[in-house]
Coordinates of N, CA, C and O in Angstrom, one line a residue:
Chain R
M1 N 112.6 75.7 -10.8 CA 113.1 74.5 -10.2 C 113.4 73.5 -11.3 O 112.7 73.4 -12.2
P2 N 114.4 72.6 -11.1 CA 114.6 71.6 -12.0 C 113.5 70.6 -12.0 O 112.9 70.4 -11.0
E3 N 113.1 70.1 -13.2 CA 111.9 69.3 -13.3 C 112.1 67.9 -12.5 O 111.2 67.5 -11.9
S4 N 113.3 67.4 -12.7 CA 113.5 66.2 -11.9 C 115.0 66.0 -11.6 O 115.8 66.5 -12.4
G5 N 115.4 65.4 -10.5 CA 116.8 65.2 -10.3 C 117.5 66.5 -10.0 O 117.0 67.4 -9.5
A6 N 118.8 66.4 -10.4 CA 119.7 67.5 -10.0 C 119.6 68.7 -11.0 O 119.1 68.6 -12.1
L7 N 120.0 69.9 -10.5 CA 120.0 71.1 -11.2 C 121.2 71.0 -12.3 O 122.3 70.6 -11.9
T8 N 120.9 71.4 -13.5 CA 121.9 71.3 -14.6 C 122.1 72.7 -15.2 O 121.4 73.7 -14.9
K9 N 123.0 72.8 -16.2 CA 123.3 74.0 -16.9 C 122.0 74.5 -17.6 O 121.7 75.7 -17.7
A10 N 121.2 73.6 -18.1 CA 120.0 73.9 -18.8 C 119.0 74.6 -17.9 O 118.3 75.6 -18.3
D11 N 118.9 74.1 -16.6 CA 118.0 74.8 -15.6 C 118.5 76.2 -15.3 O 117.7 77.1 -15.1
L12 N 119.8 76.4 -15.2 CA 120.4 77.7 -14.9 C 120.1 78.7 -16.1 O 119.7 79.8 -15.8
A13 N 120.2 78.2 -17.3 CA 120.0 79.0 -18.5 C 118.5 79.4 -18.5 O 118.1 80.6 -18.8
E14 N 117.6 78.5 -18.2 CA 116.2 78.7 -18.1 C 115.8 79.8 -17.1 O 115.0 80.7 -17.3
K15 N 116.5 79.7 -16.0 CA 116.3 80.7 -14.9 C 116.7 82.1 -15.4 O 116.0 83.1 -15.2
L16 N 117.8 82.2 -16.1 CA 118.3 83.5 -16.6 C 117.3 84.1 -17.7 O 117.0 85.3 -17.8
Y17 N 116.7 83.2 -18.5 CA 115.7 83.5 -19.5 C 114.5 84.0 -18.8 O 114.0 85.1 -19.1
E18 N 114.0 83.3 -17.8 CA 112.8 83.7 -17.1 C 112.9 84.9 -16.2 O 112.0 85.8 -16.3
E19 N 114.0 85.1 -15.5 CA 114.1 86.2 -14.5 C 114.8 87.4 -15.0 O 114.5 88.5 -14.5
L20 N 115.7 87.2 -16.0 CA 116.4 88.4 -16.5 C 116.0 88.8 -17.9 O 116.4 89.8 -18.4
G21 N 115.2 87.9 -18.5 CA 114.8 88.2 -19.9 C 115.9 88.1 -20.9 O 115.8 88.6 -22.0
L22 N 117.0 87.4 -20.6 CA 118.0 87.2 -21.6 C 117.4 86.2 -22.7 O 116.5 85.4 -22.3
N23 N 117.8 86.3 -23.9 CA 117.3 85.3 -24.9 C 117.9 84.0 -24.6 O 119.0 83.9 -23.9
K24 N 117.4 82.9 -25.2 CA 117.9 81.6 -24.8 C 119.3 81.3 -25.2 O 120.1 80.7 -24.4
R25 N 119.7 81.9 -26.3 CA 121.1 81.7 -26.7 C 122.1 82.5 -25.8 O 123.1 81.9 -25.4
E26 N 121.7 83.7 -25.4 CA 122.6 84.5 -24.5 C 122.6 83.8 -23.2 O 123.7 83.7 -22.6
A27 N 121.5 83.3 -22.7 CA 121.5 82.7 -21.4 C 122.4 81.5 -21.3 O 123.2 81.3 -20.4
K28 N 122.3 80.7 -22.4 CA 123.1 79.4 -22.5 C 124.6 79.8 -22.5 O 125.4 79.2 -21.9
E29 N 124.9 80.9 -23.3 CA 126.3 81.3 -23.4 C 126.9 81.8 -22.1 O 128.0 81.5 -21.7
I30 N 126.1 82.5 -21.3 CA 126.6 83.1 -20.0 C 126.8 81.9 -19.1 O 127.8 81.9 -18.3
V31 N 125.9 80.9 -19.1 CA 126.1 79.8 -18.2 C 127.4 79.1 -18.5 O 128.2 78.7 -17.6
E32 N 127.6 78.8 -19.8 CA 128.9 78.2 -20.2 C 130.1 79.0 -19.8 O 131.1 78.4 -19.3
L33 N 130.1 80.3 -20.1 CA 131.2 81.1 -19.7 C 131.5 81.2 -18.2 O 132.6 81.2 -17.8
F34 N 130.4 81.2 -17.5 CA 130.6 81.2 -16.0 C 131.4 80.0 -15.5 O 132.4 80.2 -14.9
F35 N 131.1 78.8 -16.0 CA 131.8 77.6 -15.5 C 133.2 77.6 -16.2 O 134.2 77.2 -15.6
E36 N 133.2 78.0 -17.4 CA 134.5 77.9 -18.2 C 135.5 78.9 -17.6 O 136.7 78.5 -17.4
Q37 N 135.1 80.1 -17.2 CA 136.1 81.0 -16.6 C 136.6 80.6 -15.2 O 137.7 80.8 -14.9
I38 N 135.7 79.9 -14.5 CA 136.2 79.4 -13.2 C 137.2 78.3 -13.4 O 138.3 78.3 -12.8
R39 N 136.9 77.4 -14.4 CA 137.9 76.3 -14.7 C 139.2 76.9 -15.2 O 140.3 76.4 -14.8
H40 N 139.1 77.9 -16.0 CA 140.2 78.5 -16.6 C 141.1 79.1 -15.5 O 142.4 79.0 -15.6
S41 N 140.5 79.8 -14.6 CA 141.3 80.3 -13.5 C 142.0 79.2 -12.7 O 143.2 79.3 -12.3
L42 N 141.2 78.2 -12.4 CA 141.8 77.1 -11.6 C 142.9 76.4 -12.3 O 143.9 76.0 -11.7
E43 N 142.8 76.2 -13.6 CA 143.9 75.5 -14.3 C 145.1 76.4 -14.4 O 146.2 76.0 -14.8
A44 N 145.0 77.7 -14.2 CA 146.1 78.6 -14.1 C 146.6 78.7 -12.7 O 147.4 79.6 -12.3
N45 N 146.2 77.8 -11.9 CA 146.6 77.7 -10.4 C 146.1 79.0 -9.7 O 146.8 79.4 -8.8
E46 N 145.0 79.6 -10.0 CA 144.5 80.8 -9.4 C 143.2 80.4 -8.6 O 142.3 79.9 -9.2
Q47 N 143.2 80.7 -7.3 CA 142.1 80.4 -6.4 C 140.9 81.3 -6.9 O 141.1 82.4 -7.5
V48 N 139.7 80.7 -6.7 CA 138.5 81.5 -7.1 C 137.6 81.7 -5.8 O 137.3 80.8 -5.1
K49 N 137.4 83.0 -5.6 CA 136.6 83.4 -4.3 C 135.3 84.0 -4.7 O 135.3 85.2 -5.2
L50 N 134.2 83.3 -4.4 CA 132.9 83.8 -4.7 C 132.2 84.1 -3.4 O 131.6 83.2 -2.8
S51 N 132.2 85.4 -3.0 CA 131.7 85.7 -1.7 C 130.3 85.4 -1.5 O 129.5 85.5 -2.4
G52 N 129.9 84.8 -0.4 CA 128.5 84.4 -0.1 C 128.3 82.9 -0.5 O 127.4 82.2 0.0
F53 N 129.1 82.5 -1.5 CA 128.9 81.1 -2.0 C 130.1 80.2 -1.5 O 129.9 79.3 -0.7
G54 N 131.3 80.5 -1.9 CA 132.4 79.7 -1.4 C 133.7 80.0 -2.2 O 133.7 80.7 -3.2
N55 N 134.8 79.3 -1.8 CA 136.1 79.4 -2.5 C 136.4 78.1 -3.1 O 136.3 77.0 -2.5
F56 N 137.0 78.2 -4.3 CA 137.6 77.0 -4.9 C 139.1 77.2 -4.8 O 139.7 78.1 -5.3
D57 N 139.7 76.2 -4.0 CA 141.1 76.3 -3.7 C 141.8 75.2 -4.5 O 141.2 74.2 -4.8
L58 N 143.2 75.3 -4.6 CA 144.0 74.3 -5.2 C 144.9 73.7 -4.2 O 145.5 74.5 -3.4
R59 N 145.1 72.4 -4.2 CA 146.1 71.8 -3.3 C 147.0 70.9 -4.1 O 146.5 70.1 -4.9
D60 N 148.3 71.0 -3.8 CA 149.2 70.1 -4.5 C 149.5 69.0 -3.5 O 149.9 69.2 -2.4
K61 N 149.3 67.8 -4.0 CA 149.5 66.6 -3.2 C 150.8 65.9 -3.7 O 151.0 65.7 -4.9
S62 N 151.6 65.5 -2.7 CA 152.8 64.8 -3.2 C 152.6 63.3 -3.4 O 151.5 62.8 -3.0
Q63 N 153.5 62.7 -4.1 CA 153.3 61.3 -4.4 C 153.2 60.5 -3.1 O 153.8 60.8 -2.1
R64 N 152.3 59.4 -3.1 CA 152.1 58.6 -1.9 C 152.0 57.1 -2.4 O 151.6 56.9 -3.5
P65 N 152.3 56.2 -1.5 CA 152.2 54.8 -1.8 C 150.7 54.4 -2.0 O 149.9 54.8 -1.1
G66 N 150.4 53.6 -3.0 CA 149.0 53.1 -3.1 C 149.1 51.6 -3.4 O 150.2 51.0 -3.4
R67 N 147.9 51.0 -3.6 CA 147.9 49.6 -3.8 C 146.8 49.3 -4.7 O 145.7 49.9 -4.7
N68 N 147.0 48.4 -5.6 CA 145.9 47.9 -6.5 C 145.0 47.0 -5.6 O 145.4 46.0 -5.0
P69 N 143.7 47.4 -5.4 CA 142.9 46.7 -4.4 C 142.6 45.3 -4.8 O 142.3 44.4 -4.0
K70 N 142.7 45.0 -6.1 CA 142.4 43.6 -6.6 C 143.6 42.7 -6.4 O 143.4 41.6 -5.9
T71 N 144.8 43.2 -6.8 CA 145.9 42.3 -6.7 C 146.8 42.5 -5.5 O 147.6 41.6 -5.2
G72 N 146.6 43.6 -4.8 CA 147.4 43.9 -3.6 C 148.8 44.4 -4.0 O 149.6 44.8 -3.1
E73 N 149.0 44.6 -5.3 CA 150.3 45.1 -5.8 C 150.5 46.5 -5.4 O 149.6 47.3 -5.5
E74 N 151.7 46.9 -5.0 CA 152.0 48.3 -4.6 C 152.3 49.2 -5.8 O 153.1 48.8 -6.6
I75 N 151.5 50.3 -6.0 CA 151.7 51.2 -7.1 C 151.8 52.6 -6.5 O 150.9 53.0 -5.8
P76 N 152.8 53.4 -6.8 CA 152.8 54.8 -6.2 C 151.7 55.6 -6.9 O 151.4 55.5 -8.1
I77 N 151.0 56.4 -6.1 CA 150.0 57.4 -6.6 C 150.8 58.7 -6.9 O 151.4 59.2 -6.0
S78 N 150.8 59.1 -8.1 CA 151.7 60.2 -8.5 C 151.3 61.5 -7.9 O 150.1 61.7 -7.5
A79 N 152.2 62.5 -7.8 CA 151.9 63.8 -7.3 C 150.8 64.4 -8.2 O 150.8 64.2 -9.4
R80 N 149.9 65.1 -7.6 CA 148.8 65.8 -8.4 C 148.3 67.0 -7.7 O 148.5 67.3 -6.5
R81 N 147.6 67.8 -8.6 CA 147.0 69.1 -8.1 C 145.5 68.8 -8.1 O 144.9 68.3 -9.1
V82 N 144.8 69.1 -7.0 CA 143.4 68.9 -6.9 C 142.6 70.2 -6.5 O 143.2 71.1 -5.9
V83 N 141.4 70.2 -6.9 CA 140.5 71.4 -6.5 C 139.7 71.0 -5.3 O 139.2 69.9 -5.2
T84 N 139.6 71.9 -4.3 CA 138.7 71.7 -3.2 C 137.8 72.9 -3.1 O 138.1 74.0 -3.5
F85 N 136.6 72.7 -2.6 CA 135.6 73.7 -2.4 C 135.4 74.0 -0.9 O 135.2 73.0 -0.2
R86 N 135.6 75.2 -0.5 CA 135.2 75.6 0.9 C 134.0 76.5 0.9 O 134.1 77.7 0.5
P87 N 132.9 76.0 1.3 CA 131.7 76.8 1.3 C 131.8 78.0 2.2 O 132.5 77.9 3.2
G88 N 131.2 79.1 1.8 CA 131.3 80.3 2.6 C 130.3 80.3 3.8 O 129.4 79.4 3.8
Q89 N 130.5 81.2 4.7 CA 129.6 81.2 5.9 C 128.1 81.3 5.6 O 127.3 80.6 6.2
K90 N 127.8 82.1 4.6 CA 126.4 82.3 4.2 C 125.8 81.1 3.7 O 124.7 80.7 4.1
L91 N 126.5 80.4 2.8 CA 126.0 79.1 2.2 C 125.9 78.1 3.3 O 124.9 77.3 3.4
K92 N 126.9 78.0 4.2 CA 126.8 77.0 5.2 C 125.6 77.2 6.1 O 124.9 76.2 6.5
A93 N 125.4 78.4 6.5 CA 124.3 78.7 7.4 C 122.9 78.4 6.7 O 122.1 77.8 7.3
R94 N 122.8 78.7 5.4 CA 121.6 78.4 4.7 C 121.3 76.9 4.6 O 120.2 76.4 4.7
V95 N 122.4 76.1 4.4 CA 122.3 74.7 4.3 C 121.9 74.0 5.6 O 121.2 73.0 5.7
E96 N 122.5 74.6 6.7 CA 122.2 74.0 8.0 C 120.7 74.1 8.4 O 120.2 73.3 9.1
V97 N 120.1 75.2 7.9 CA 118.6 75.3 8.1 C 117.8 74.2 7.5 O 116.9 73.7 8.1
Y98 N 118.3 73.7 6.4 CA 117.7 72.6 5.7 C 117.7 71.3 6.7 O 116.7 70.6 6.8
A99 N 118.8 71.1 7.3 CA 119.0 70.0 8.3 C 117.9 70.1 9.3 O 117.3 69.1 9.7
G100 N 117.6 71.3 9.8 CA 116.6 71.5 10.8 C 115.2 71.1 10.3 O 114.3 70.6 11.1
T101 N 114.9 71.3 9.0 CA 113.6 71.1 8.5 C 113.3 69.6 8.0 O 112.2 69.2 8.0
K102 N 114.4 68.9 7.6 CA 114.1 67.6 7.0 C 114.6 66.4 7.8 O 114.3 65.3 7.5
Q103 N 115.5 66.7 8.8 CA 116.0 65.5 9.6 C 115.4 65.4 11.0 O 115.3 66.4 11.7
Chain U
M34 N 140.8 84.9 -8.3 CA 139.8 85.6 -9.0 C 138.6 85.7 -8.1 O 138.1 84.8 -7.5
T35 N 138.1 87.0 -8.0 CA 136.9 87.3 -7.1 C 135.7 87.3 -8.0 O 135.8 87.2 -9.2
K36 N 134.5 87.5 -7.4 CA 133.3 87.5 -8.1 C 133.3 88.7 -9.1 O 132.9 88.5 -10.3
S37 N 133.8 89.8 -8.7 CA 133.8 91.0 -9.6 C 134.8 90.7 -10.8 O 134.5 91.1 -11.9
E38 N 135.9 90.0 -10.5 CA 136.8 89.7 -11.6 C 136.2 88.7 -12.6 O 136.3 88.8 -13.8
L39 N 135.4 87.7 -12.0 CA 134.7 86.8 -12.8 C 133.7 87.5 -13.8 O 133.7 87.2 -15.0
I40 N 133.0 88.4 -13.2 CA 132.0 89.2 -14.0 C 132.7 89.9 -15.2 O 132.3 89.9 -16.3
E41 N 133.9 90.6 -14.8 CA 134.7 91.3 -15.9 C 135.1 90.3 -17.0 O 135.0 90.6 -18.1
R42 N 135.6 89.2 -16.5 CA 136.2 88.2 -17.5 C 135.1 87.7 -18.4 O 135.3 87.5 -19.6
I43 N 133.9 87.4 -17.9 CA 132.8 86.9 -18.7 C 132.4 88.0 -19.7 O 132.2 87.8 -20.9
S44 N 132.3 89.3 -19.2 CA 131.9 90.4 -20.0 C 132.9 90.5 -21.2 O 132.4 90.8 -22.3
E45 N 134.2 90.4 -20.9 CA 135.2 90.6 -22.0 C 135.1 89.5 -23.0 O 135.5 89.7 -24.1
S46 N 134.7 88.3 -22.6 CA 134.7 87.2 -23.5 C 133.5 87.0 -24.4 O 133.3 86.0 -25.0
Q47 N 132.6 88.0 -24.3 CA 131.4 87.9 -25.2 C 131.0 89.4 -25.5 O 131.4 90.3 -24.9
D48 N 130.2 89.6 -26.6 CA 129.9 90.9 -27.0 C 128.4 91.3 -27.1 O 128.0 92.2 -27.7
Q49 N 127.6 90.4 -26.4 CA 126.2 90.7 -26.5 C 125.6 91.4 -25.3 O 124.7 92.2 -25.5
L50 N 126.1 91.1 -24.2 CA 125.5 91.6 -23.0 C 126.4 92.7 -22.3 O 127.6 92.5 -22.3
S51 N 125.8 93.6 -21.7 CA 126.5 94.6 -20.9 C 127.1 94.0 -19.7 O 126.6 93.0 -19.2
C52 N 128.0 94.7 -19.1 CA 128.7 94.3 -17.8 C 127.6 94.2 -16.8 O 127.6 93.2 -16.0
R53 N 126.6 95.1 -16.8 CA 125.6 95.1 -15.8 C 124.7 93.8 -15.9 O 124.3 93.2 -14.9
D54 N 124.4 93.4 -17.1 CA 123.6 92.2 -17.3 C 124.4 91.0 -16.9 O 123.8 90.1 -16.3
V55 N 125.7 91.0 -17.2 CA 126.5 89.8 -16.8 C 126.5 89.7 -15.2 O 126.4 88.7 -14.6
E56 N 126.6 90.9 -14.6 CA 126.7 91.0 -13.1 C 125.4 90.4 -12.6 O 125.4 89.6 -11.6
L57 N 124.2 90.8 -13.1 CA 123.0 90.3 -12.6 C 122.9 88.8 -12.8 O 122.4 88.0 -12.0
A58 N 123.4 88.3 -14.0 CA 123.3 86.9 -14.3 C 124.1 86.1 -13.4 O 123.7 85.0 -12.8
V59 N 125.4 86.5 -13.1 CA 126.3 85.8 -12.2 C 125.7 85.7 -10.8 O 125.6 84.7 -10.1
K60 N 125.1 86.9 -10.3 CA 124.6 86.9 -9.0 C 123.3 86.0 -8.9 O 123.1 85.3 -7.9
L61 N 122.5 86.0 -9.9 CA 121.3 85.1 -10.0 C 121.7 83.7 -10.0 O 121.1 82.9 -9.3
M62 N 122.7 83.3 -10.8 CA 123.1 81.9 -10.8 C 123.6 81.4 -9.4 O 123.3 80.4 -9.0
L63 N 124.4 82.3 -8.8 CA 125.0 81.9 -7.4 C 123.8 81.8 -6.4 O 123.8 80.9 -5.6
E64 N 122.9 82.7 -6.5 CA 121.8 82.7 -5.6 C 120.9 81.4 -5.8 O 120.5 80.8 -4.9
Y65 N 120.7 81.1 -7.1 CA 119.8 80.0 -7.4 C 120.5 78.7 -7.0 O 119.9 77.8 -6.4
M66 N 121.8 78.6 -7.2 CA 122.6 77.4 -6.8 C 122.5 77.2 -5.3 O 122.4 76.1 -4.8
S67 N 122.7 78.3 -4.5 CA 122.6 78.3 -3.1 C 121.2 77.8 -2.6 O 121.1 77.0 -1.7
Q68 N 120.2 78.3 -3.3 CA 118.8 78.0 -3.0 C 118.5 76.5 -3.2 O 117.9 75.8 -2.4
I69 N 119.0 76.0 -4.3 CA 118.9 74.6 -4.7 C 119.5 73.7 -3.6 O 118.9 72.7 -3.1
L70 N 120.7 74.1 -3.2 CA 121.5 73.3 -2.2 C 120.7 73.4 -0.8 O 120.6 72.4 -0.1
S71 N 120.2 74.5 -0.5 CA 119.6 74.7 0.8 C 118.3 73.9 0.8 O 117.7 73.7 1.9
S72 N 117.7 73.6 -0.3 CA 116.5 72.8 -0.3 C 116.8 71.3 -0.4 O 115.9 70.5 -0.5
G73 N 118.1 71.0 -0.3 CA 118.5 69.6 -0.3 C 118.7 68.9 -1.6 O 118.9 67.7 -1.7
D74 N 118.6 69.7 -2.7 CA 118.8 69.1 -4.0 C 120.2 69.2 -4.5 O 121.0 70.0 -3.9
R75 N 120.6 68.4 -5.5 CA 121.9 68.4 -6.0 C 122.1 69.3 -7.2 O 121.1 69.7 -7.9
I76 N 123.3 69.7 -7.5 CA 123.7 70.4 -8.7 C 124.7 69.6 -9.5 O 125.7 69.1 -8.9
E77 N 124.4 69.3 -10.8 CA 125.4 68.5 -11.6 C 125.7 69.3 -12.9 O 124.9 69.5 -13.7
I78 N 127.0 69.7 -12.9 CA 127.5 70.5 -14.1 C 128.5 69.6 -14.8 O 129.6 69.4 -14.3
R79 N 128.2 69.1 -16.0 CA 129.1 68.2 -16.7 C 130.4 68.8 -17.0 O 130.4 69.9 -17.5
G80 N 131.5 68.1 -16.7 CA 132.8 68.7 -17.0 C 133.3 69.6 -15.9 O 134.5 70.0 -15.9
F81 N 132.4 70.0 -15.0 CA 132.8 70.9 -13.9 C 132.8 70.2 -12.6 O 133.9 70.1 -12.0
G82 N 131.7 69.7 -12.2 CA 131.6 68.9 -11.0 C 130.2 69.0 -10.5 O 129.3 69.5 -11.1
S83 N 130.0 68.3 -9.3 CA 128.7 68.3 -8.7 C 128.7 68.8 -7.3 O 129.7 68.6 -6.6
F84 N 127.6 69.4 -6.9 CA 127.5 69.9 -5.5 C 126.3 69.1 -4.9 O 125.3 68.9 -5.5
S85 N 126.6 68.7 -3.6 CA 125.5 67.9 -2.9 C 125.7 68.3 -1.4 O 126.6 69.0 -1.0
L86 N 124.9 67.7 -0.6 CA 125.0 67.9 0.8 C 125.6 66.6 1.5 O 125.2 65.5 1.1
H87 N 126.4 66.8 2.4 CA 126.9 65.7 3.2 C 126.4 65.9 4.7 O 126.4 67.0 5.2
Y88 N 126.0 64.8 5.3 CA 125.5 64.8 6.7 C 126.7 64.7 7.7 O 127.6 63.9 7.5
R89 N 126.7 65.5 8.7 CA 127.7 65.4 9.8 C 126.9 64.9 11.0 O 126.0 65.5 11.4
E90 N 127.4 63.8 11.5 CA 126.8 63.2 12.7 C 126.8 64.2 13.9 O 127.8 64.9 14.0
P91 N 125.9 64.0 14.8 CA 126.0 64.8 16.0 C 127.2 64.4 16.8 O 127.6 63.3 16.7
R92 N 127.8 65.3 17.5 CA 129.0 65.0 18.3 C 129.1 65.9 19.5 O 128.5 66.9 19.6
V93 N 130.0 65.5 20.4 CA 130.2 66.3 21.6 C 131.5 67.1 21.3 O 132.6 66.5 21.1
G94 N 131.3 68.4 21.3 CA 132.5 69.3 21.0 C 132.9 69.9 22.3 O 132.4 69.6 23.4
R95 N 133.9 70.8 22.2 CA 134.3 71.5 23.4 C 134.5 73.0 23.1 O 134.9 73.4 22.0
N96 N 134.1 73.8 24.0 CA 134.3 75.2 23.9 C 135.8 75.4 24.1 O 136.3 75.1 25.2
P97 N 136.5 75.9 23.1 CA 138.0 76.0 23.2 C 138.5 77.0 24.3 O 139.5 76.8 24.9
K98 N 137.6 77.9 24.7 CA 138.0 78.9 25.7 C 137.8 78.3 27.1 O 138.7 78.5 27.9
T99 N 136.7 77.7 27.4 CA 136.4 77.3 28.7 C 136.7 75.8 28.9 O 136.7 75.3 30.1
G100 N 136.8 75.0 27.8 CA 137.0 73.6 28.0 C 135.7 72.8 28.2 O 135.7 71.6 28.3
E101 N 134.6 73.6 28.3 CA 133.3 73.0 28.6 C 132.8 72.1 27.4 O 133.0 72.5 26.3
S102 N 132.2 71.0 27.7 CA 131.6 70.1 26.6 C 130.3 70.7 26.1 O 129.5 71.3 26.9
V103 N 130.1 70.7 24.8 CA 128.9 71.2 24.2 C 128.4 70.1 23.2 O 129.2 69.5 22.5
V104 N 127.1 69.9 23.3 CA 126.5 68.9 22.3 C 126.3 69.6 21.0 O 125.5 70.6 21.0
L105 N 126.9 69.1 19.9 CA 126.6 69.7 18.6 C 125.7 68.8 17.8 O 125.9 67.6 17.7
E106 N 124.6 69.4 17.3 CA 123.6 68.6 16.6 C 124.1 68.1 15.3 O 125.0 68.8 14.7
G107 N 123.5 67.1 14.7 CA 123.8 66.7 13.3 C 123.5 67.8 12.4 O 122.6 68.6 12.6
K108 N 124.2 67.9 11.3 CA 123.9 69.0 10.3 C 124.4 68.6 8.9 O 125.1 67.6 8.7
Y109 N 123.9 69.3 7.9 CA 124.3 69.1 6.6 C 125.3 70.2 6.2 O 125.2 71.3 6.6
V110 N 126.3 69.8 5.4 CA 127.3 70.7 4.9 C 127.4 70.6 3.4 O 127.3 69.5 2.9
P111 N 127.7 71.7 2.6 CA 127.8 71.6 1.2 C 129.1 70.8 0.8 O 130.1 71.0 1.5
H112 N 129.0 70.0 -0.2 CA 130.2 69.3 -0.7 C 130.3 69.4 -2.2 O 129.3 69.4 -2.9
F113 N 131.5 69.6 -2.7 CA 131.8 69.6 -4.1 C 132.7 68.5 -4.6 O 133.7 68.2 -3.9
K114 N 132.3 67.8 -5.6 CA 133.1 66.8 -6.2 C 133.5 67.2 -7.6 O 132.6 67.3 -8.5
P115 N 134.8 67.5 -7.9 CA 135.1 67.9 -9.2 C 134.9 66.9 -10.3 O 135.0 65.7 -10.0
G116 N 134.4 67.3 -11.5 CA 134.2 66.4 -12.6 C 135.5 66.0 -13.3 O 136.5 66.6 -13.0
K117 N 135.4 65.1 -14.2 CA 136.6 64.6 -14.8 C 137.4 65.6 -15.6 O 138.6 65.7 -15.5
E118 N 136.7 66.4 -16.4 CA 137.4 67.5 -17.2 C 138.1 68.4 -16.2 O 139.3 68.8 -16.5
M119 N 137.4 68.8 -15.2 CA 138.0 69.7 -14.2 C 139.3 69.1 -13.6 O 140.3 69.7 -13.5
R120 N 139.2 67.9 -13.1 CA 140.3 67.2 -12.5 C 141.5 67.1 -13.4 O 142.6 67.4 -13.1
D121 N 141.2 66.7 -14.7 CA 142.3 66.5 -15.7 C 143.0 67.9 -16.0 O 144.2 68.0 -16.0
R122 N 142.1 68.9 -16.2 CA 142.7 70.2 -16.6 C 143.6 70.8 -15.5 O 144.6 71.3 -15.7
V123 N 143.1 70.7 -14.3 CA 143.8 71.2 -13.1 C 145.1 70.4 -12.9 O 146.2 71.0 -12.7
N124 N 145.0 69.1 -13.0 CA 146.1 68.3 -12.8 C 147.2 68.5 -13.8 O 148.4 68.4 -13.5
E125 N 146.8 68.7 -15.1 CA 147.8 68.9 -16.1 C 148.6 70.2 -15.9 O 149.7 70.3 -16.5
S126 N 148.0 71.1 -15.2 CA 148.7 72.4 -15.0 C 149.9 72.2 -14.0 O 150.6 73.2 -13.8
I127 N 150.0 71.1 -13.3 CA 150.9 71.0 -12.2 C 152.4 71.2 -12.7 O 153.2 71.8 -12.0
G128 N 152.7 70.7 -13.9 CA 154.1 70.9 -14.4 C 154.4 72.3 -14.9 O 155.5 72.7 -15.0
Q129 N 153.3 73.1 -15.2 CA 153.5 74.3 -15.8 C 153.6 75.5 -14.9 O 153.9 76.6 -15.3
H130 N 153.1 75.4 -13.6 CA 153.1 76.5 -12.8 C 153.9 76.3 -11.5 O 153.8 75.2 -11.0

């Protein structure tokens, strides 16, 4: 478990060291590569499907009108590509159980 | 890219661990991340993004087949917010593909 606050890459590397016996350098490298390969795929406009966990999808948004909230001035928000995450059935079901125990 | 392709690509980009070890590592990471989220904790990966839970209020839904009203309880759903490096890298690719 993370010692405090949110889970980080260091916690994931620690888990690989403890449970799989990877050495600390290997564990850290695998964690880096895991996130880097996902980013790499997404920046090549390739969807990432991790069964049981979820899918990272890409969406192209067209330009839309925006406004500077301070001045009220109209500024167009440029067309952009964004990443969205769709949790898988298994992850959704596991998270819903938490709702039952803490709320 | 699927999970098995991710495992292959990680294996190919390093020379210390076998494909089998990389497979175990990827599966353990995903399992641990699911476990952390299911216990209500957050995940923060700098340059990638953060995962947290969002609460959905209880609502009255409808059975689409019968039209009957159904009370849906409040629940938590996983949420991902891309980090700055992720947003920038993905957005920069828009002109290229």
